[in-house]
PDB file of C-alpha atoms and ligand atoms in Angstrom:
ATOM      1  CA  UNK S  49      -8.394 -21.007   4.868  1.00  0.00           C
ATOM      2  CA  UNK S  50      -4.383 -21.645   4.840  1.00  0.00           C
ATOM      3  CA  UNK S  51      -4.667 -21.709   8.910  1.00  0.00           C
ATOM      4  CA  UNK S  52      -6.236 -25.136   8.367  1.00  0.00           C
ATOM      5  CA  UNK S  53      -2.545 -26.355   6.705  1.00  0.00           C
ATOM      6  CA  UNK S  54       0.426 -23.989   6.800  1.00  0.00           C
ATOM      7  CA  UNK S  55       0.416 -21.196   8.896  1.00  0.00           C
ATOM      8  CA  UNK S  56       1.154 -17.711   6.810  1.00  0.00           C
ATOM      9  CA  UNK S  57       4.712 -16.892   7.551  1.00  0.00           C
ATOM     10  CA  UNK S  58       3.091 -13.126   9.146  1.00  0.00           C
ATOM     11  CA  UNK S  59       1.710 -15.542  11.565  1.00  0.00           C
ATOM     12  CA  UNK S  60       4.191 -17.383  12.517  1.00  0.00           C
ATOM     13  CA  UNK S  61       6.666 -14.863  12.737  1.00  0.00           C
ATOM     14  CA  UNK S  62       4.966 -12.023  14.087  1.00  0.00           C
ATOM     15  CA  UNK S  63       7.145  -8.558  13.023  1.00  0.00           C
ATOM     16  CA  UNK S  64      10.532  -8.375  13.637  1.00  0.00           C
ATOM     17  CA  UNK S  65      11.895  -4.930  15.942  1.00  0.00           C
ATOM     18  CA  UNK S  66      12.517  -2.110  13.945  1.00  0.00           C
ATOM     19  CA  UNK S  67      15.845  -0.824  13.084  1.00  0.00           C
ATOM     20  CA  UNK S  68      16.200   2.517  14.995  1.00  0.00           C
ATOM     21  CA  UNK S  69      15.686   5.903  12.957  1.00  0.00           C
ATOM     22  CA  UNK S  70      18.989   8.584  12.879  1.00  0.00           C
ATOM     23  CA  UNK S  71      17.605  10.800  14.772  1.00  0.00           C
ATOM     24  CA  UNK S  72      19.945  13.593  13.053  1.00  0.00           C
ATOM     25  CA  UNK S  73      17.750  13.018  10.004  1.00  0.00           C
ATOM     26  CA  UNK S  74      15.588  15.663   8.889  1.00  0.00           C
ATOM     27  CA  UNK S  75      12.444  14.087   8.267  1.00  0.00           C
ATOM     28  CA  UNK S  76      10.084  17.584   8.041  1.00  0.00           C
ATOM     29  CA  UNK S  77       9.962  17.421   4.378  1.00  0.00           C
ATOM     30  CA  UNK S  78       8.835  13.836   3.990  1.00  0.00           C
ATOM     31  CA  UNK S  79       6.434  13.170   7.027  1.00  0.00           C
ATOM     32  CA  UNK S  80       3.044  14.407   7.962  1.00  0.00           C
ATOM     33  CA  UNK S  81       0.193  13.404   9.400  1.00  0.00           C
ATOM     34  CA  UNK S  82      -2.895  13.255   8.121  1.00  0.00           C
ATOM     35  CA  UNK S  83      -3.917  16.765   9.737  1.00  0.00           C
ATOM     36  CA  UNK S  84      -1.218  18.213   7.551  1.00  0.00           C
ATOM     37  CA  UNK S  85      -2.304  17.152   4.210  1.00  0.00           C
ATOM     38  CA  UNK S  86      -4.014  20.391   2.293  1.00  0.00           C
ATOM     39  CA  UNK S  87      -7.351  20.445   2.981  1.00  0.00           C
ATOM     40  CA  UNK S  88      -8.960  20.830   0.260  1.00  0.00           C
ATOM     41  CA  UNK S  89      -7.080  18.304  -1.657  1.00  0.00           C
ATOM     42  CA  UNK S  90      -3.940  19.582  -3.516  1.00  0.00           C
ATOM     43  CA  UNK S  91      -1.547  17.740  -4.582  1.00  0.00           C
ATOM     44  CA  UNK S  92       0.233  20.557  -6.175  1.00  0.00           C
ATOM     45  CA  UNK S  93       0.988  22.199  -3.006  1.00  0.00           C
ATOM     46  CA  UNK S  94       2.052  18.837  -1.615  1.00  0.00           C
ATOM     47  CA  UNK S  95       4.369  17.869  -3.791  1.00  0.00           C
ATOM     48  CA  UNK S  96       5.762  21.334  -5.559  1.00  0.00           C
ATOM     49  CA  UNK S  97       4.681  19.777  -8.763  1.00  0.00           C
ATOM     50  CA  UNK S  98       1.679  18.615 -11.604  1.00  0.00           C
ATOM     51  CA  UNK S  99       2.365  15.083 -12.140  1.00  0.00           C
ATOM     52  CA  UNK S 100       0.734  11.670 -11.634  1.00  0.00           C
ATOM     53  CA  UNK S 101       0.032  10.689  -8.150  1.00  0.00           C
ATOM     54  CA  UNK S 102      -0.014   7.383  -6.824  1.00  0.00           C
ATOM     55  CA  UNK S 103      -0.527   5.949  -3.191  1.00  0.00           C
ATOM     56  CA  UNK S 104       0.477   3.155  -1.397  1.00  0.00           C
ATOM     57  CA  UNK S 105      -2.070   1.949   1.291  1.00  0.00           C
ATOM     58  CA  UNK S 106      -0.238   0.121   4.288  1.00  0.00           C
ATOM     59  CA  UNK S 107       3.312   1.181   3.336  1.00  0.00           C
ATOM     60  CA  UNK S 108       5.028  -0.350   6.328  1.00  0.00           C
ATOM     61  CA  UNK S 109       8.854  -0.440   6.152  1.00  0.00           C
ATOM     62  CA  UNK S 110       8.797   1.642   2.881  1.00  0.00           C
ATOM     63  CA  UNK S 111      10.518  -0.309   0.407  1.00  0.00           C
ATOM     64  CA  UNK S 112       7.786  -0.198  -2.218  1.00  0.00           C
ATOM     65  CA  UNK S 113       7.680   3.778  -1.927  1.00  0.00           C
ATOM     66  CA  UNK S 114      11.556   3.982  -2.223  1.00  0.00           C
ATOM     67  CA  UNK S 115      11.604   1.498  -5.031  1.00  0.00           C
ATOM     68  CA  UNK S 116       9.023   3.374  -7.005  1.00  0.00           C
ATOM     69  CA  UNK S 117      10.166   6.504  -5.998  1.00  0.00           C
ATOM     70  CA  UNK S 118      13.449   5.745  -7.608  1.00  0.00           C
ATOM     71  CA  UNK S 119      12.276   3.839 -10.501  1.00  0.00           C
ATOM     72  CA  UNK S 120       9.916   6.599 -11.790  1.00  0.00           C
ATOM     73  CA  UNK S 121      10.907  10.228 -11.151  1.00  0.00           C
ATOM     74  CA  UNK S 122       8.193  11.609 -13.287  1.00  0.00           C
ATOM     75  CA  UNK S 123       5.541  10.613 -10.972  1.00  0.00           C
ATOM     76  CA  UNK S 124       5.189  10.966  -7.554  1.00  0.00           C
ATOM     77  CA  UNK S 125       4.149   8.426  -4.568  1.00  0.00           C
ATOM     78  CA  UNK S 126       1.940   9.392  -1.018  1.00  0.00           C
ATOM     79  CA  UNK S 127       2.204   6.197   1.381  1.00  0.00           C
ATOM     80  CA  UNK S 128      -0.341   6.015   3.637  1.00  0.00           C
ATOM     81  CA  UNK S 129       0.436   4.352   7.168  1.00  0.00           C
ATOM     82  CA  UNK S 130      -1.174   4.095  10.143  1.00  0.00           C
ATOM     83  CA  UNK S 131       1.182   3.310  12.446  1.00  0.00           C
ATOM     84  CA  UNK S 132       3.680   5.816  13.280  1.00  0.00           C
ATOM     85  CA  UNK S 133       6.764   4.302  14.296  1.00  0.00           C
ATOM     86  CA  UNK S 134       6.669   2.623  10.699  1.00  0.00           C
ATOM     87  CA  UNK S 135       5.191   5.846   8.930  1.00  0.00           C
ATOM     88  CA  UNK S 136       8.894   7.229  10.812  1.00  0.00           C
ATOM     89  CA  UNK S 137      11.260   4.465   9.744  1.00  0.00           C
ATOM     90  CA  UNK S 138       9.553   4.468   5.766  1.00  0.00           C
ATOM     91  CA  UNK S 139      10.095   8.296   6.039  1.00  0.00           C
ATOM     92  CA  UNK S 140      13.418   7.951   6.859  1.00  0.00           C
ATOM     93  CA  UNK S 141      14.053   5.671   4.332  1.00  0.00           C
ATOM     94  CA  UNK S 142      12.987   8.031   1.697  1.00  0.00           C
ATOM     95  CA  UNK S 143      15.496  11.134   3.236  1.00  0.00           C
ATOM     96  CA  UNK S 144      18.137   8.364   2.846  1.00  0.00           C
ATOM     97  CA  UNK S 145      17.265   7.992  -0.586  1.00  0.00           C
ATOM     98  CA  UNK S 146      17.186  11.259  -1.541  1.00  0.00           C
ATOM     99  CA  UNK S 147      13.359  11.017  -3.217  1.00  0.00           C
ATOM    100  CA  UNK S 148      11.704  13.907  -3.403  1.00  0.00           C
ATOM    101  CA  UNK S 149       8.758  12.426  -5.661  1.00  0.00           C
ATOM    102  CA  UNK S 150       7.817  10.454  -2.289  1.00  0.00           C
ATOM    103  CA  UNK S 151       6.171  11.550   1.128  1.00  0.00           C
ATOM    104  CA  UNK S 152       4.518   9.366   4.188  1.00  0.00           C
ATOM    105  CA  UNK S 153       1.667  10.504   5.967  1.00  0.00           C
ATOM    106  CA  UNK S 154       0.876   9.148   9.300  1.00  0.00           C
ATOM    107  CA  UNK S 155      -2.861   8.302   9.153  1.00  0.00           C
ATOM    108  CA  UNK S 156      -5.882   5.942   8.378  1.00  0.00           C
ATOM    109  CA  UNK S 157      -5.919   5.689   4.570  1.00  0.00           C
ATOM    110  CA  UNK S 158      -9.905   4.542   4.873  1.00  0.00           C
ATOM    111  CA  UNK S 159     -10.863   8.019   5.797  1.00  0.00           C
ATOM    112  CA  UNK S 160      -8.198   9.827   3.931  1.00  0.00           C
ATOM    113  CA  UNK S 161      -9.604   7.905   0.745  1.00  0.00           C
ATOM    114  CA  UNK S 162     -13.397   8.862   2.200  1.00  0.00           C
ATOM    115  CA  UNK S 163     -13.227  12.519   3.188  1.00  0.00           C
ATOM    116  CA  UNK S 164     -10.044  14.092   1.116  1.00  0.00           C
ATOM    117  CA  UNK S 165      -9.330  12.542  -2.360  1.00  0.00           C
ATOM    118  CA  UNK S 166     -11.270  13.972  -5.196  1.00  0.00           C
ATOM    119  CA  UNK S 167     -12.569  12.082  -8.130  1.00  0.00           C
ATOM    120  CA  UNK S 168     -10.047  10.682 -10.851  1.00  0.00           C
ATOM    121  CA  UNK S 169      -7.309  12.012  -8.541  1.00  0.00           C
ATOM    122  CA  UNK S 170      -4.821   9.341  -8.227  1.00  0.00           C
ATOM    123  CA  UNK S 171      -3.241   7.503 -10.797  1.00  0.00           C
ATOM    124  CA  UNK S 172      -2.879   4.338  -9.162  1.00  0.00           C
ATOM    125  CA  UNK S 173      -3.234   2.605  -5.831  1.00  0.00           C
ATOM    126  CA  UNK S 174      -1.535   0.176  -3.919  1.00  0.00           C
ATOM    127  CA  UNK S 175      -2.094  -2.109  -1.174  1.00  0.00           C
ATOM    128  CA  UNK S 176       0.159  -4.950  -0.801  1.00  0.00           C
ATOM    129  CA  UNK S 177      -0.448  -7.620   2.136  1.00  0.00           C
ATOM    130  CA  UNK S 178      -2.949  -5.563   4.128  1.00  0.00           C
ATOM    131  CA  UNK S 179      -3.425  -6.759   7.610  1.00  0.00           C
ATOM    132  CA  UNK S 180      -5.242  -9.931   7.037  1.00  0.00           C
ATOM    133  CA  UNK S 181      -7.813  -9.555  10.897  1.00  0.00           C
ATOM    134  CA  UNK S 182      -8.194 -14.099  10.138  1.00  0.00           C
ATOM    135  CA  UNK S 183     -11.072 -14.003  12.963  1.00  0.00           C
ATOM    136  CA  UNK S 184     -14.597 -13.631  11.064  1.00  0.00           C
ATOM    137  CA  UNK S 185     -15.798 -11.132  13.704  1.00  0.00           C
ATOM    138  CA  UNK S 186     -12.847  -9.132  12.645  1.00  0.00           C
ATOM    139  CA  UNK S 187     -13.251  -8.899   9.033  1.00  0.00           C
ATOM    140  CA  UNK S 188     -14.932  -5.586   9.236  1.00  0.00           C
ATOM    141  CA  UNK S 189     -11.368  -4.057  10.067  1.00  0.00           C
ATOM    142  CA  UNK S 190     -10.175  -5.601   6.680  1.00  0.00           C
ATOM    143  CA  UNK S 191      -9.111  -2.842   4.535  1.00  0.00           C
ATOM    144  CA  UNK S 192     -10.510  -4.303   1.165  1.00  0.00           C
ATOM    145  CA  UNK S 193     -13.947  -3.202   1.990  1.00  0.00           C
ATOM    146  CA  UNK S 194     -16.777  -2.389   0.451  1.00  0.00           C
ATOM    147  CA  UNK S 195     -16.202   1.271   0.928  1.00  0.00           C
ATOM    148  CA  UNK S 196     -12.814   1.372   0.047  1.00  0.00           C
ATOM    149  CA  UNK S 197     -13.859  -0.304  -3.140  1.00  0.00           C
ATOM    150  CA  UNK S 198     -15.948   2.130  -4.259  1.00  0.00           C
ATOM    151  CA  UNK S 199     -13.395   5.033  -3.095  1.00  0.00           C
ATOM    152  CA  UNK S 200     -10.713   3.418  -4.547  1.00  0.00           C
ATOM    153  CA  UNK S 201     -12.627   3.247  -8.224  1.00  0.00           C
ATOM    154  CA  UNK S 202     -13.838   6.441  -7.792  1.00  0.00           C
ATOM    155  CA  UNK S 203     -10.279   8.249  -7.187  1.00  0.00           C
ATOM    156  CA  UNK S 204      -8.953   6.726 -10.396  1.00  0.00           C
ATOM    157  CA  UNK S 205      -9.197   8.378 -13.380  1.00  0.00           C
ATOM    158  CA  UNK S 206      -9.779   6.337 -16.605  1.00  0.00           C
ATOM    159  CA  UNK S 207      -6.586   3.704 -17.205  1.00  0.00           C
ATOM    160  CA  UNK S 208      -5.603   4.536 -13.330  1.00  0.00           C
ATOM    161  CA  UNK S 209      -4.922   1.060 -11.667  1.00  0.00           C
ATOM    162  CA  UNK S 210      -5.625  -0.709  -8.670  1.00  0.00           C
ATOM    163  CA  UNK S 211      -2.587  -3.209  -7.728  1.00  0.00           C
ATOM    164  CA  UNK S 212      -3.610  -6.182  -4.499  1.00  0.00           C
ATOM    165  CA  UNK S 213      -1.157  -8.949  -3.669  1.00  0.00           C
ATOM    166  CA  UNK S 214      -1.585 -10.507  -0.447  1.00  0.00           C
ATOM    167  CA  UNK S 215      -0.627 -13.951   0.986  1.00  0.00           C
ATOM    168  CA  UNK S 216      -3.811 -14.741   2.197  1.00  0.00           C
ATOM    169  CA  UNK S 217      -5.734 -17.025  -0.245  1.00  0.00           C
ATOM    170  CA  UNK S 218      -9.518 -16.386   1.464  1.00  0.00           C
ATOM    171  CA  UNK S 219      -8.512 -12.766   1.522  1.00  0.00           C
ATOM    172  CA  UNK S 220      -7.334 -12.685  -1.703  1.00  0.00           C
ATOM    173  CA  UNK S 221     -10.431 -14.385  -2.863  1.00  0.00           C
ATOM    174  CA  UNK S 222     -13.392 -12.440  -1.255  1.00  0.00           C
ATOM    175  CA  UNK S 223     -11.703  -9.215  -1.959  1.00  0.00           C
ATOM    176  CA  UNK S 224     -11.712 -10.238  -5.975  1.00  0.00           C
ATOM    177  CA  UNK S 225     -15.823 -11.325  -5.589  1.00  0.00           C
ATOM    178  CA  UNK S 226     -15.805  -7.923  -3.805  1.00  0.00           C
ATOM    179  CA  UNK S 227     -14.655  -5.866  -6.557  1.00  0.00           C
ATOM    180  CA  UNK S 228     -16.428  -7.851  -9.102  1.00  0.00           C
ATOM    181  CA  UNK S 229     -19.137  -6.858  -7.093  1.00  0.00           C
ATOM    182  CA  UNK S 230     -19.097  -3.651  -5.416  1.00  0.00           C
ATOM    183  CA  UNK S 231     -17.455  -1.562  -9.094  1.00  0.00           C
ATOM    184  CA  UNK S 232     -16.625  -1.705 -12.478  1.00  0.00           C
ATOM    185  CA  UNK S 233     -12.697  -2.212 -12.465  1.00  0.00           C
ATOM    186  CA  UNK S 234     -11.805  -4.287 -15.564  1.00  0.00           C
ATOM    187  CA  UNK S 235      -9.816  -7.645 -13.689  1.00  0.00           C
ATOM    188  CA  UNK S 236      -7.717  -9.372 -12.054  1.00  0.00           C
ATOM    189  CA  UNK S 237      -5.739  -8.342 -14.654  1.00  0.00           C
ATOM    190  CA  UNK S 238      -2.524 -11.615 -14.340  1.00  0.00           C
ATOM    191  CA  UNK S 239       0.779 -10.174 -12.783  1.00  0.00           C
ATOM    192  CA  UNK S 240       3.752 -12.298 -13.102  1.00  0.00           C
ATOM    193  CA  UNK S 241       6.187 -12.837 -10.306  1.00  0.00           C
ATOM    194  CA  UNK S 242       9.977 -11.780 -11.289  1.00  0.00           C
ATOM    195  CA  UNK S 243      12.781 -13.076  -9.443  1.00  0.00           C
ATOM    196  CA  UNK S 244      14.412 -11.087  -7.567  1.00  0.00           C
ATOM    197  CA  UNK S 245      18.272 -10.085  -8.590  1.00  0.00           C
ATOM    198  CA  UNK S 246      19.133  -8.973  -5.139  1.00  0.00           C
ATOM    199  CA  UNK S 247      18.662  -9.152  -1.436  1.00  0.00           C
ATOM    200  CA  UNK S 248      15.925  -6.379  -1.621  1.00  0.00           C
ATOM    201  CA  UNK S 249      14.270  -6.938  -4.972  1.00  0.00           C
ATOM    202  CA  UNK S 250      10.969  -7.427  -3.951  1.00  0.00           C
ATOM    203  CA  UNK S 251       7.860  -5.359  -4.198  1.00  0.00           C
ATOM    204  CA  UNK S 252       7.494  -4.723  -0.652  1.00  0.00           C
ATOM    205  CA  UNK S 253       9.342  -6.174   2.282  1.00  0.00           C
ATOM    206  CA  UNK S 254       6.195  -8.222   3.242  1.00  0.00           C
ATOM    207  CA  UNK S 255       6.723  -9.891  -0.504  1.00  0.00           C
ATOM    208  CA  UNK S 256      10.454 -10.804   0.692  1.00  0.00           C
ATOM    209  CA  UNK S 257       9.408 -12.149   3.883  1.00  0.00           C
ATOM    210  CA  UNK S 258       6.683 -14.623   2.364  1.00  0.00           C
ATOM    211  CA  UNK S 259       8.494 -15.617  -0.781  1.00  0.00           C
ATOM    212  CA  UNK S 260      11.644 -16.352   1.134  1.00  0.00           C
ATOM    213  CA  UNK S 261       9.832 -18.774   3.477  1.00  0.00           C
ATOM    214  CA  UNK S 262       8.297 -20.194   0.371  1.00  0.00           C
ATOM    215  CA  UNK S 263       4.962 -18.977   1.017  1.00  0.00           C
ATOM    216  CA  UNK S 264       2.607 -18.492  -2.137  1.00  0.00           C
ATOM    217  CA  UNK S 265       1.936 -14.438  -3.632  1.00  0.00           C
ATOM    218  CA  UNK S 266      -1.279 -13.830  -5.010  1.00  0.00           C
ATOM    219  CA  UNK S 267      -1.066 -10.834  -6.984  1.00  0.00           C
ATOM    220  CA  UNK S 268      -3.677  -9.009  -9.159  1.00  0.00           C
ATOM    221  CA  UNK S 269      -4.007  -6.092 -10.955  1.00  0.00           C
ATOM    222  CA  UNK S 270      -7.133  -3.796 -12.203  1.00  0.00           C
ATOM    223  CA  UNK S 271      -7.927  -1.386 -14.548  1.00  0.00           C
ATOM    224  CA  UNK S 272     -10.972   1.474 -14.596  1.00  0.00           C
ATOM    225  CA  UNK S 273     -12.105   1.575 -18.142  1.00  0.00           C
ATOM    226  CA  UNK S 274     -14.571   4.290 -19.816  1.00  0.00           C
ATOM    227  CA  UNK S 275     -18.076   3.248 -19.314  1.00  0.00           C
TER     228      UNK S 275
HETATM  229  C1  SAM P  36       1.030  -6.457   6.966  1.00  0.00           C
HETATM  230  S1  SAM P  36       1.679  -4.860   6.845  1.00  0.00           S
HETATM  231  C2  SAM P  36       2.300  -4.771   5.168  1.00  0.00           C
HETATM  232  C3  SAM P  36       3.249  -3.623   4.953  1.00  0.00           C
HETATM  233  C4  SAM P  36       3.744  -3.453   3.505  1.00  0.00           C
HETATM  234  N1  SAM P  36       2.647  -3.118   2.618  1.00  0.00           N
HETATM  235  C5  SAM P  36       4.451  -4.682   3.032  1.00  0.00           C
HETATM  236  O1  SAM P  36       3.897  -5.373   2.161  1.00  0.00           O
HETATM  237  O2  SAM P  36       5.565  -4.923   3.500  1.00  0.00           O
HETATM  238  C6  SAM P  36       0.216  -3.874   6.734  1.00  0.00           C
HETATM  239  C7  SAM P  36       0.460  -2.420   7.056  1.00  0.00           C
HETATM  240  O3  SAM P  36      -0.725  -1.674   6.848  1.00  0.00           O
HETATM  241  C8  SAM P  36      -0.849  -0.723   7.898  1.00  0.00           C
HETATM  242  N2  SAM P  36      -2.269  -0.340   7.966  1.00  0.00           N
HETATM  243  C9  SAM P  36      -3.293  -1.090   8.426  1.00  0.00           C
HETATM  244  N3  SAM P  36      -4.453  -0.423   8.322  1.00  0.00           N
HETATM  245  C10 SAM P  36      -4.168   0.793   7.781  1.00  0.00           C
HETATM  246  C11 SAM P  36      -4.938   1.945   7.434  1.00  0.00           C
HETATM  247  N4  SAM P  36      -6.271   1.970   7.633  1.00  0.00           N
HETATM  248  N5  SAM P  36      -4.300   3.003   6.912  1.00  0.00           N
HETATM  249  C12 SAM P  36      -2.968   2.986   6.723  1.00  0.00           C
HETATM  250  N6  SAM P  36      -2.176   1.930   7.036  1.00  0.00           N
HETATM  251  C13 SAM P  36      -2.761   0.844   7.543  1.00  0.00           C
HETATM  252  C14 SAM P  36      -0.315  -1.449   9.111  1.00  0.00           C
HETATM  253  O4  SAM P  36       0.076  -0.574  10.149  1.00  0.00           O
HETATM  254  C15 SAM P  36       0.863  -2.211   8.500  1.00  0.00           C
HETATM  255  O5  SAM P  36       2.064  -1.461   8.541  1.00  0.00           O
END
């Protein structure tokens, strides 16, 4: 495990404070939490619209959500965060942006993934640099988990995709040999790293963090295929 050599830069450098919200922003439109979503599932009602949904587990600062958001208007984007201070500040980032194709709800993903989503519901998921809990005991908390697994292959609908880059060799490693073993997603599909044109260019702010401190990206990418 990289603790043996270099420490991961999330490590080392804990997380820096977070920039303070405007709290003139109205943020109604583009927060909830997880108490608010429609119950039973509808994305419709949620997002005013029919068109592919995809969600972003862990969502953090909110960079990937604004990115995509802004890069692909047809579809729309649910990040899912757990903490609420950074569900807040990703929110705000969206109302800044102006993206209406992009909400954060403040919740646990694992049970919004086990108790809300319907079958072939979302076309893709996301889940870049989850938490990576290094003591064994604590593994359990990992989100790539068995259960997750399965709920993430059963929310996507044929050709949806599952995208995992972490930093985290050993993570990256057992949650592969867990997929492989656990469902029938078609992968690790390769993913190439781009370089990045400007100061934010980066998947998620986690990905600028790591690749600036020269730290290695493991990316991967699956697919569900008809059985
Ligand atoms: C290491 S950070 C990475 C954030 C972002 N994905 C990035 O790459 O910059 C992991 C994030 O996942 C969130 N998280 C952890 N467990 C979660 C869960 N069960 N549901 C939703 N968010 C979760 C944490 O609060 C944290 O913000």
């Amino acid at each position: 495990m990289e603790r043996a050599g270099r420490l991961p830069y999330n490590v080392v450098m804990g997380r820096r404070a977070l920039r303070k919200v405007n709290p003139k922003l109205d943020l109604s439109r583009h927060l909830m939490t997880q108490d608010e979503l429609p119950q039973p599932w509808d994305a419709v009602e949620l997002f005013g619209r029919r068109a592919p949904l995809e969600i972003e587990v862990g969502t953090g600062k909110g960079l990937f959500m604004a990115g995509a958001g802004r890069a692909r208007r047809d579809r729309d984007f649910l990040g899912i965060e757990v903490a609420g201070r950074y569900a807040r500040f990703a929110a705000a980032r969206l109302v800044v942006g102006e993206l209406d194709n992009a909400r954060i709800v403040h919740g646990d993903a694992l049970r919004i993934f086990g108790q809300l989503l319907p079958d072939a519901s979302i076309a893709a998921v996301h889940v870049y640099f989850p938490d990576p809990w290094w003591k064994k005991r604590h593994h359990k908390r990992r989100v790539m988990n068995e259960r997750f697994v399965k709920d993430v292959e059963r929310v996507l609908p044929i050709e949806g995709r599952l995208h995992f880059w972490t930093d985290v060799g050993e993570y990256f490693q057992l949650s592969l040999d867990l997929i492989a073993r656990c469902t029938s997603l078609v992968g690790p599909l390769e993913v190439a790293e781009r370089s990045a044109e400007h100061d934010l260019d980066y998947r998620t702010h986690f990905e600028r963090r790591v690749r600036l401190s020269g730290g290695p990206v493991f990316r991967a990418e699956f697919r569900k295929a008809a059985r």
